[in-house]
Tab-separated table of C-alpha atoms and ligand atoms in Angstrom:
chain	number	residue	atom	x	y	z
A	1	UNK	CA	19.870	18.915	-2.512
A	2	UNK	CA	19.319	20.655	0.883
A	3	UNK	CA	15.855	19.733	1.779
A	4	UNK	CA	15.801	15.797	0.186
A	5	UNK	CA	13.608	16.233	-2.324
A	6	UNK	CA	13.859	16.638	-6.218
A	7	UNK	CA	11.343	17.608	-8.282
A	8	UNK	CA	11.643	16.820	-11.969
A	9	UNK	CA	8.985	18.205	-14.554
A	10	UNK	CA	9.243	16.741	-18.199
A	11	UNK	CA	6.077	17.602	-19.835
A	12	UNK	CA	2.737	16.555	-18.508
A	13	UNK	CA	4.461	14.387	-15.666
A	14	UNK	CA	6.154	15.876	-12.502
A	15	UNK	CA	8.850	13.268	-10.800
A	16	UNK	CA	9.289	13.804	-7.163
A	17	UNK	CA	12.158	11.855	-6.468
A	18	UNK	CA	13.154	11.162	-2.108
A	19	UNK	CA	16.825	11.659	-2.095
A	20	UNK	CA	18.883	10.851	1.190
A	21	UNK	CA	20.003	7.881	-0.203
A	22	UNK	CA	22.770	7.386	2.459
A	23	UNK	CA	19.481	7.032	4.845
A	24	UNK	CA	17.812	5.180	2.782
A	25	UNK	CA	15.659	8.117	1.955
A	26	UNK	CA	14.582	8.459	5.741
A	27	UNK	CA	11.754	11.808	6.222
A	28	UNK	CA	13.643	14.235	7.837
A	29	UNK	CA	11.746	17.549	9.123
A	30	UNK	CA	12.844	19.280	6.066
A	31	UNK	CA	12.028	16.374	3.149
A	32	UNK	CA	8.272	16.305	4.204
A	33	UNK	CA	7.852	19.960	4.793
A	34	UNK	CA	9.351	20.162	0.583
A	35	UNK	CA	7.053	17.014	-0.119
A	36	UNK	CA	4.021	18.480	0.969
A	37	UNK	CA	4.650	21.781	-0.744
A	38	UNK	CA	5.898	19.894	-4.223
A	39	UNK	CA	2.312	17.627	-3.667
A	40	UNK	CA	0.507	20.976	-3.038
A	41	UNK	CA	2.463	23.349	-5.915
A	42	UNK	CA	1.365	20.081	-8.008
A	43	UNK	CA	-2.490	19.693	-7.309
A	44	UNK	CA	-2.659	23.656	-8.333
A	45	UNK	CA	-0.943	23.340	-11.546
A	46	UNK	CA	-2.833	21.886	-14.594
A	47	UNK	CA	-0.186	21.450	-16.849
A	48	UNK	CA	0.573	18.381	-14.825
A	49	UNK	CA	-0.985	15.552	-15.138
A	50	UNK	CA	0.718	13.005	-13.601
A	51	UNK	CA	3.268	12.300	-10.729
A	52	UNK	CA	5.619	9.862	-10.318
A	53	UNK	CA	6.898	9.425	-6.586
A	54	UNK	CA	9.943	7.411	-6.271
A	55	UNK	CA	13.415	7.358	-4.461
A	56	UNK	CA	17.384	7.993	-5.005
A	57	UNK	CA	19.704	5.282	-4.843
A	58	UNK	CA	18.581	1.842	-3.417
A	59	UNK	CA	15.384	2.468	-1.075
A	60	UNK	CA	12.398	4.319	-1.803
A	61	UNK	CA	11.968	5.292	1.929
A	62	UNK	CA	12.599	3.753	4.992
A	63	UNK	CA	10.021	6.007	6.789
A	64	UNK	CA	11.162	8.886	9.767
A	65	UNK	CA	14.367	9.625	9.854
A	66	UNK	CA	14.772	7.790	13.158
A	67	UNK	CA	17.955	9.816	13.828
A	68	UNK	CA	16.020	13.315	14.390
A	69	UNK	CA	13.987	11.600	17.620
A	70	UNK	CA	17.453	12.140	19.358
A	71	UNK	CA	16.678	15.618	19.007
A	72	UNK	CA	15.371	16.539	22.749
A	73	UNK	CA	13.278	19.091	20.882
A	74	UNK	CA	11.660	17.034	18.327
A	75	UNK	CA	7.979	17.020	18.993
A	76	UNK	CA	5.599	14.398	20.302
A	77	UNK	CA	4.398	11.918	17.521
A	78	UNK	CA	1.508	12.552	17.092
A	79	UNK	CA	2.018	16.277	16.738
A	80	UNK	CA	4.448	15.200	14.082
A	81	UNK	CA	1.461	12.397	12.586
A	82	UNK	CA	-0.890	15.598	12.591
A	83	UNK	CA	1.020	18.277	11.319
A	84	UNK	CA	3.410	16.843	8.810
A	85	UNK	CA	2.475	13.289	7.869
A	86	UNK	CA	-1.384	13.250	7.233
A	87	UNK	CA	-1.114	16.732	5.388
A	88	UNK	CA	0.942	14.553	2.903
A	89	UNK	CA	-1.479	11.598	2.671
A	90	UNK	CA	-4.050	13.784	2.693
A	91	UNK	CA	-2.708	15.741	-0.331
A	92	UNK	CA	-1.516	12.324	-2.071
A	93	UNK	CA	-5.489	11.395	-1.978
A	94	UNK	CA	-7.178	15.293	-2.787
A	95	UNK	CA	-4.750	15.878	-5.185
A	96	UNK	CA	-6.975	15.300	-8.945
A	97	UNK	CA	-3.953	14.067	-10.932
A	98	UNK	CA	-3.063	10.477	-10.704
A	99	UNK	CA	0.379	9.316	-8.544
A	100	UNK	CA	2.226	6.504	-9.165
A	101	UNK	CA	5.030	4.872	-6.427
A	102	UNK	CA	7.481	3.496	-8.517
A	103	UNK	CA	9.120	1.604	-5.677
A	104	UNK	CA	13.020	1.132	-6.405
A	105	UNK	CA	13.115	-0.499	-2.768
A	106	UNK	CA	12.595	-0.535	0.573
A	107	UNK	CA	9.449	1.374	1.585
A	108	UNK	CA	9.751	0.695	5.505
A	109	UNK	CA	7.693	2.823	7.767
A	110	UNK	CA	5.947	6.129	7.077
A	111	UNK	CA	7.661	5.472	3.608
A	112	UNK	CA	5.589	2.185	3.202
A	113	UNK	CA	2.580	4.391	4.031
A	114	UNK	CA	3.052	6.868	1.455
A	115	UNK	CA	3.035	4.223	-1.545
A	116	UNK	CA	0.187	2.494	0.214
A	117	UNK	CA	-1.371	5.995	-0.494
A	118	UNK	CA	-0.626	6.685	-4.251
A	119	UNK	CA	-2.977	5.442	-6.565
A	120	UNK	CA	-1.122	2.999	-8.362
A	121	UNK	CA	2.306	1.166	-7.562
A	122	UNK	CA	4.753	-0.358	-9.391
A	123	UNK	CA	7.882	-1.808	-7.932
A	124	UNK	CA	11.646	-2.817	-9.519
A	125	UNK	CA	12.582	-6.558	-8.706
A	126	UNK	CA	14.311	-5.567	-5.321
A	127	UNK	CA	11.548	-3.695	-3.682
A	128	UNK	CA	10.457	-4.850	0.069
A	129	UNK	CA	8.142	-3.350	1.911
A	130	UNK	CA	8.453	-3.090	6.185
A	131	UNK	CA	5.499	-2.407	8.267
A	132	UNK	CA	8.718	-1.505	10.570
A	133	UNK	CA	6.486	0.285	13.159
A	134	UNK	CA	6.192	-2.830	15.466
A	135	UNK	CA	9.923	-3.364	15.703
A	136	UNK	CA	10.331	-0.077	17.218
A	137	UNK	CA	7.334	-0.240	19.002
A	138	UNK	CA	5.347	1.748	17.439
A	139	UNK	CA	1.650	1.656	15.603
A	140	UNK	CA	1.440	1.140	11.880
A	141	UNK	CA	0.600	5.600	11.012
A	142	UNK	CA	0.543	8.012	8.062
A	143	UNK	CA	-2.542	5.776	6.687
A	144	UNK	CA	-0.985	2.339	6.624
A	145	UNK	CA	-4.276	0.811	9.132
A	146	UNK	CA	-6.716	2.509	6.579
A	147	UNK	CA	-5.024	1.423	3.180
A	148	UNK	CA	-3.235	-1.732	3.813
A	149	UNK	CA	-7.053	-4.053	4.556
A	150	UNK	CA	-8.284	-2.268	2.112
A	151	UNK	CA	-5.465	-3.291	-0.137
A	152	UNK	CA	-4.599	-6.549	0.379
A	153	UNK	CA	-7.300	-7.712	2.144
A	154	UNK	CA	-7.849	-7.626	6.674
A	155	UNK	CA	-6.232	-10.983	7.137
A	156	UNK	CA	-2.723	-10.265	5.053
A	157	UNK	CA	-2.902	-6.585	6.611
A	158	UNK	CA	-3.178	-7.769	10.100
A	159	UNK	CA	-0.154	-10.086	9.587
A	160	UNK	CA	2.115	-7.825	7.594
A	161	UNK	CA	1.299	-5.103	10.602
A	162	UNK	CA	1.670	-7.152	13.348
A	163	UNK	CA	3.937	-9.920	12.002
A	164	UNK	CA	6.742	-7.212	10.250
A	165	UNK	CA	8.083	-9.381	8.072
A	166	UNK	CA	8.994	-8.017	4.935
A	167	UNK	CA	7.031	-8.479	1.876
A	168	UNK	CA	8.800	-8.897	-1.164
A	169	UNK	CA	8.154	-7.552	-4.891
A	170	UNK	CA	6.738	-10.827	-6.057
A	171	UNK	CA	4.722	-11.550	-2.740
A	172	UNK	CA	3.622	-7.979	-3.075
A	173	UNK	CA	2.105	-8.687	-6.862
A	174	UNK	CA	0.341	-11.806	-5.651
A	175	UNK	CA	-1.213	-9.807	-2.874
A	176	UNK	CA	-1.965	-6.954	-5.603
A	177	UNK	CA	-0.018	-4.930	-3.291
A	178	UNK	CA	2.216	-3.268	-6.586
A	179	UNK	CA	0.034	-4.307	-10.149
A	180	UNK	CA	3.466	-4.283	-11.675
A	181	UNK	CA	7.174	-5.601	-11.000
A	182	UNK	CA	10.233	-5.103	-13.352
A	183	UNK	CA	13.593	-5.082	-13.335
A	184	UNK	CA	15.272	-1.827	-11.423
A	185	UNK	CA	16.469	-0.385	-14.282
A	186	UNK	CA	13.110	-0.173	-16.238
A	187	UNK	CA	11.261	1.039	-13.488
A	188	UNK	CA	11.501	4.502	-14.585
A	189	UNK	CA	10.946	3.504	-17.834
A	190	UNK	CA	7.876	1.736	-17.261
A	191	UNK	CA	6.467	4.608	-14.059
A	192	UNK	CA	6.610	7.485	-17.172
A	193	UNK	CA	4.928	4.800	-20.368
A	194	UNK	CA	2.338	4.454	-17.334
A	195	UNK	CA	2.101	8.054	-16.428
A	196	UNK	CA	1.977	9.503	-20.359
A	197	UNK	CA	-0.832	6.930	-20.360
A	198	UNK	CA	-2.486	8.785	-17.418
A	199	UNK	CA	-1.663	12.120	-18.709
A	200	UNK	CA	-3.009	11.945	-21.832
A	201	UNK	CA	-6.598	10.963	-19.896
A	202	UNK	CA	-9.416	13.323	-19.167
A	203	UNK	CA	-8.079	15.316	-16.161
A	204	UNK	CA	-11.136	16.512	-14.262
A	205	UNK	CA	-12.587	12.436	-15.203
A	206	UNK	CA	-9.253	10.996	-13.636
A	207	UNK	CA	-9.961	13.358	-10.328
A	208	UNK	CA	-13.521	12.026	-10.166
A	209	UNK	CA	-12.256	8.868	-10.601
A	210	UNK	CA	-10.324	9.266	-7.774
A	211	UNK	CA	-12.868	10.771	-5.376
A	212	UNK	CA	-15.245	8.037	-6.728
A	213	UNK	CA	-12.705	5.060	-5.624
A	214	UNK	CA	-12.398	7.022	-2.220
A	215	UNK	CA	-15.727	7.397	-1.535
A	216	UNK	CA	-16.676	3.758	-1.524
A	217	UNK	CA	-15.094	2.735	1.394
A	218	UNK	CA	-17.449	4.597	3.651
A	219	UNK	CA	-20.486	4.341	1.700
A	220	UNK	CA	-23.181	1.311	0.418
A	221	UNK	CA	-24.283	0.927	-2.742
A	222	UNK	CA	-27.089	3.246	-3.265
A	223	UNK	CA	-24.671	5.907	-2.059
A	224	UNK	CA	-22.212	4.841	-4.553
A	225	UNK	CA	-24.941	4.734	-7.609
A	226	UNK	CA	-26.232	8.311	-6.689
A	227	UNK	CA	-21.895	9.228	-6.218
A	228	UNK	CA	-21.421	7.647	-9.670
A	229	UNK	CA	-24.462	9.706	-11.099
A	230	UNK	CA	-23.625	13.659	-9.751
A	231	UNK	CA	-19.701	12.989	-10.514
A	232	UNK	CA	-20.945	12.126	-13.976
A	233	UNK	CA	-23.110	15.147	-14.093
A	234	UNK	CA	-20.078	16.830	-13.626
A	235	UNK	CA	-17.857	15.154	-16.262
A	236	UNK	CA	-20.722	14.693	-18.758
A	237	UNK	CA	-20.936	18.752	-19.008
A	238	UNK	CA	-16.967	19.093	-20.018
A	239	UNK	CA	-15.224	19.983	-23.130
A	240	UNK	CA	-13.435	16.781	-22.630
A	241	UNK	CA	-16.370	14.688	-22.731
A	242	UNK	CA	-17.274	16.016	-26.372
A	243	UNK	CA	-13.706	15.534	-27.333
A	244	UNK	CA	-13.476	12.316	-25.936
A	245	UNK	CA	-17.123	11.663	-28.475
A	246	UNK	CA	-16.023	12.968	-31.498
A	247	UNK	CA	-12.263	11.510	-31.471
A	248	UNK	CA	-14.044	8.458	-30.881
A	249	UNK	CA	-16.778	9.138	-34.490
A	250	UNK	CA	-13.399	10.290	-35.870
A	251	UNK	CA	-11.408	7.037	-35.166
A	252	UNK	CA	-8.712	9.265	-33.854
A	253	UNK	CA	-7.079	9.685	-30.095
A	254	UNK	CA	-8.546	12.100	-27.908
A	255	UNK	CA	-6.677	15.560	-27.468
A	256	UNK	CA	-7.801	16.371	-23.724
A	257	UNK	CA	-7.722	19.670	-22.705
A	258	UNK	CA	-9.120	19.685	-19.078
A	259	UNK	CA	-11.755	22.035	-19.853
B	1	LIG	O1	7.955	11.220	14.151
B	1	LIG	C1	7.678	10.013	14.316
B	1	LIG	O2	8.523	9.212	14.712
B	1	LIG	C2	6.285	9.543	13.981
B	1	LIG	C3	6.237	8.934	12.649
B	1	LIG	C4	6.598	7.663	12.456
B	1	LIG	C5	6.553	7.089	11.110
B	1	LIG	C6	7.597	6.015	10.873
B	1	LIG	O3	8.026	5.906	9.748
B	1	LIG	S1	8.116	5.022	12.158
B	1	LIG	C7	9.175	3.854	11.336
B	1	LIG	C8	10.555	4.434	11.063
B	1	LIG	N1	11.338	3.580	10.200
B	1	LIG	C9	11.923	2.463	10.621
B	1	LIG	O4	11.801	2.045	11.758
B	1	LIG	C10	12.800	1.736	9.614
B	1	LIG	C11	14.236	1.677	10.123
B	1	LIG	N2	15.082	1.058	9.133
B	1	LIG	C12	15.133	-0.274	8.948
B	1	LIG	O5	14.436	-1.051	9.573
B	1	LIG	C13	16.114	-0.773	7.927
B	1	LIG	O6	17.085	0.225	7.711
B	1	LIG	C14	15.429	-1.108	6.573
B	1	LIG	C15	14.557	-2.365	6.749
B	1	LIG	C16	14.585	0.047	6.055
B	1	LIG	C17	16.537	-1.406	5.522
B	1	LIG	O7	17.455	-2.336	6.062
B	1	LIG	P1	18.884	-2.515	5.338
B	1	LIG	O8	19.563	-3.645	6.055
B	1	LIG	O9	18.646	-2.679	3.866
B	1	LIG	O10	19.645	-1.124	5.529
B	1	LIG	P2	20.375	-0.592	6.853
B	1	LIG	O11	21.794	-1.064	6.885
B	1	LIG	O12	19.528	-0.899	8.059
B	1	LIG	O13	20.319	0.984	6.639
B	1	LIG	C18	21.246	1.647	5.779
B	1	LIG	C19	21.518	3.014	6.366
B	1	LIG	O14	20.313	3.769	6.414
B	1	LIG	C20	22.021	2.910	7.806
B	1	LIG	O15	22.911	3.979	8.032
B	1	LIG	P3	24.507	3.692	8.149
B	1	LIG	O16	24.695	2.712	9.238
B	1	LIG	O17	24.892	3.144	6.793
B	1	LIG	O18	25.089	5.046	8.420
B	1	LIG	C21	20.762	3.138	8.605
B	1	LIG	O19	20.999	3.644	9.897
B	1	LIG	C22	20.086	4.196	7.757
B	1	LIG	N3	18.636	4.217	7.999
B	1	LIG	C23	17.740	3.277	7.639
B	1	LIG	N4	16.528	3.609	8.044
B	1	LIG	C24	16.648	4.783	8.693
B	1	LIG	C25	17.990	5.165	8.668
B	1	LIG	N5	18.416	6.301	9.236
B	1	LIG	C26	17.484	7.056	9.863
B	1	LIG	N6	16.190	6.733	9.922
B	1	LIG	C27	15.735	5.620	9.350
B	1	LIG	N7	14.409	5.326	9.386
């Protein structure tokens, strides 16, 4: 695979799987150019309605490919930040169907950024995650300051980003880091019961949903109640909402349409 990235669609759910595994999955020019455009290709198409982001072999992504800075022509970083890694987080967060990281293992780096950025994570027994940024002397990027507090609290954020240690799966589920850890070889498993869970939701409710959880981070609470009330407008006026009311007279499962 020339650019990195695979993209697998079974159904409702599209799998974008990171694959340089001898790099441990490391973002080359070319992987987050394909990511972006598989994220983007995605958000436009309604007959998904789920994503699963995970990575070939044993890491899910150990960040920028540390290799390419060698190249005396690679741009400055924050160039790079601004033209190829927040268009990604930014699309992870804008995009209405749900993403899950299913985190096979390391997530160093930008790469620990991206899951930080999906909207749920699950992780196999060996996962780690690397706020490696320090160790090369670099900032924590690609979203990691914004999510990480807001995941796991200021004080454990502050330690994993200036500390570097790595965090383990079972750490990370204490710190409700991941919500889920299983063995490797059911993570896939588990990512797609998860996402056919998700995908058989309301779509435009799950996008709401999302903009909803979003939106309180920068808001109080009478902003939130009047949020919650006009994205309800919205979702009380779909075809999904009256499914969703008579599957529930009829004692029968919901057949959402996203209409
Ligand atoms: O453009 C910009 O720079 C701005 C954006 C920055 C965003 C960032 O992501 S900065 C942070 C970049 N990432 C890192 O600093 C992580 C570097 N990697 C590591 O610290 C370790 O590899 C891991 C903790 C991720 C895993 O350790 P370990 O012991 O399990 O594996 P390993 O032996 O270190 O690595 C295995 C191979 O993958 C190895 O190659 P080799 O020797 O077998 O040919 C290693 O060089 C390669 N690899 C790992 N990470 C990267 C990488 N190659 C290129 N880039 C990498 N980031």
């Amino acid at each position: 695979m020339p650019d990195g990235l695979r993209v697998e669609v079974d159904g409702p759910v599209a799998t974008l799987i990171l694959d340089r595994p001898s790099a441990l999955n490391a973002l080359t020019v070319p992987m987050k150019r394909a990511l972006l455009a598989a994220l983007e290709e995605i958000a436009a198409d309604r007959s998904v309605r789920a994503v699963i982001l995970t990575g070939a072999g044993r890491a899910f992504c150990a960040g920028q490919d540390l290799a390419e800075r060698d190249d005396p022509a690679a741009v400055p970083l924050d160039i790079e930040l601004r033209e190829r890694y927040n268009p990604i987080i930014r699309a992870l967060r804008s995009m209405g169907q749900p993403v899950i990281a299913a985190i096979n293992g390391v997530a160093a780096g930008a790469g620990a950024s991206i899951a930080f950025a999906c909207d749920i994570r699950i992780a196999a027994e060996e996962a780690r995650f690397v706020l490696a940024f320090g160790r090369i002397g670099l900032v924590p990027d690609s979203g990691a300051t914004w999510f990480l507090p807001r995941l796991v609290g200021s004080a454990r954020a502050a330690e994993m980003a200036l500390v570097g240690d790595p965090i383990d799966a079972e750490q990370a589920l204490r710190i409700g880091l991941v919500s889920k850890v299983v063995p490797r070889d059911e993570l896939l498993a588990a990512a797609r019961v998860l996402a056919d869970q998700l995908a058989a939701g309301a779509p435009l409710a799950l996008a709401l949903t999302k903009q909803a959880l979003d939106r309180t981070w920068s808001i109080d609470l009478d902003d939130a109640l009047d949020g919650e009330a006009r994205l309800q407008g919205i979702a009380g006026g779909t075809a999904d909402h009256a499914e969703g009311l008579s599957a529930f007279r009829e004692k029968r499962p919901p057949r959402f349409t996203g209409t």
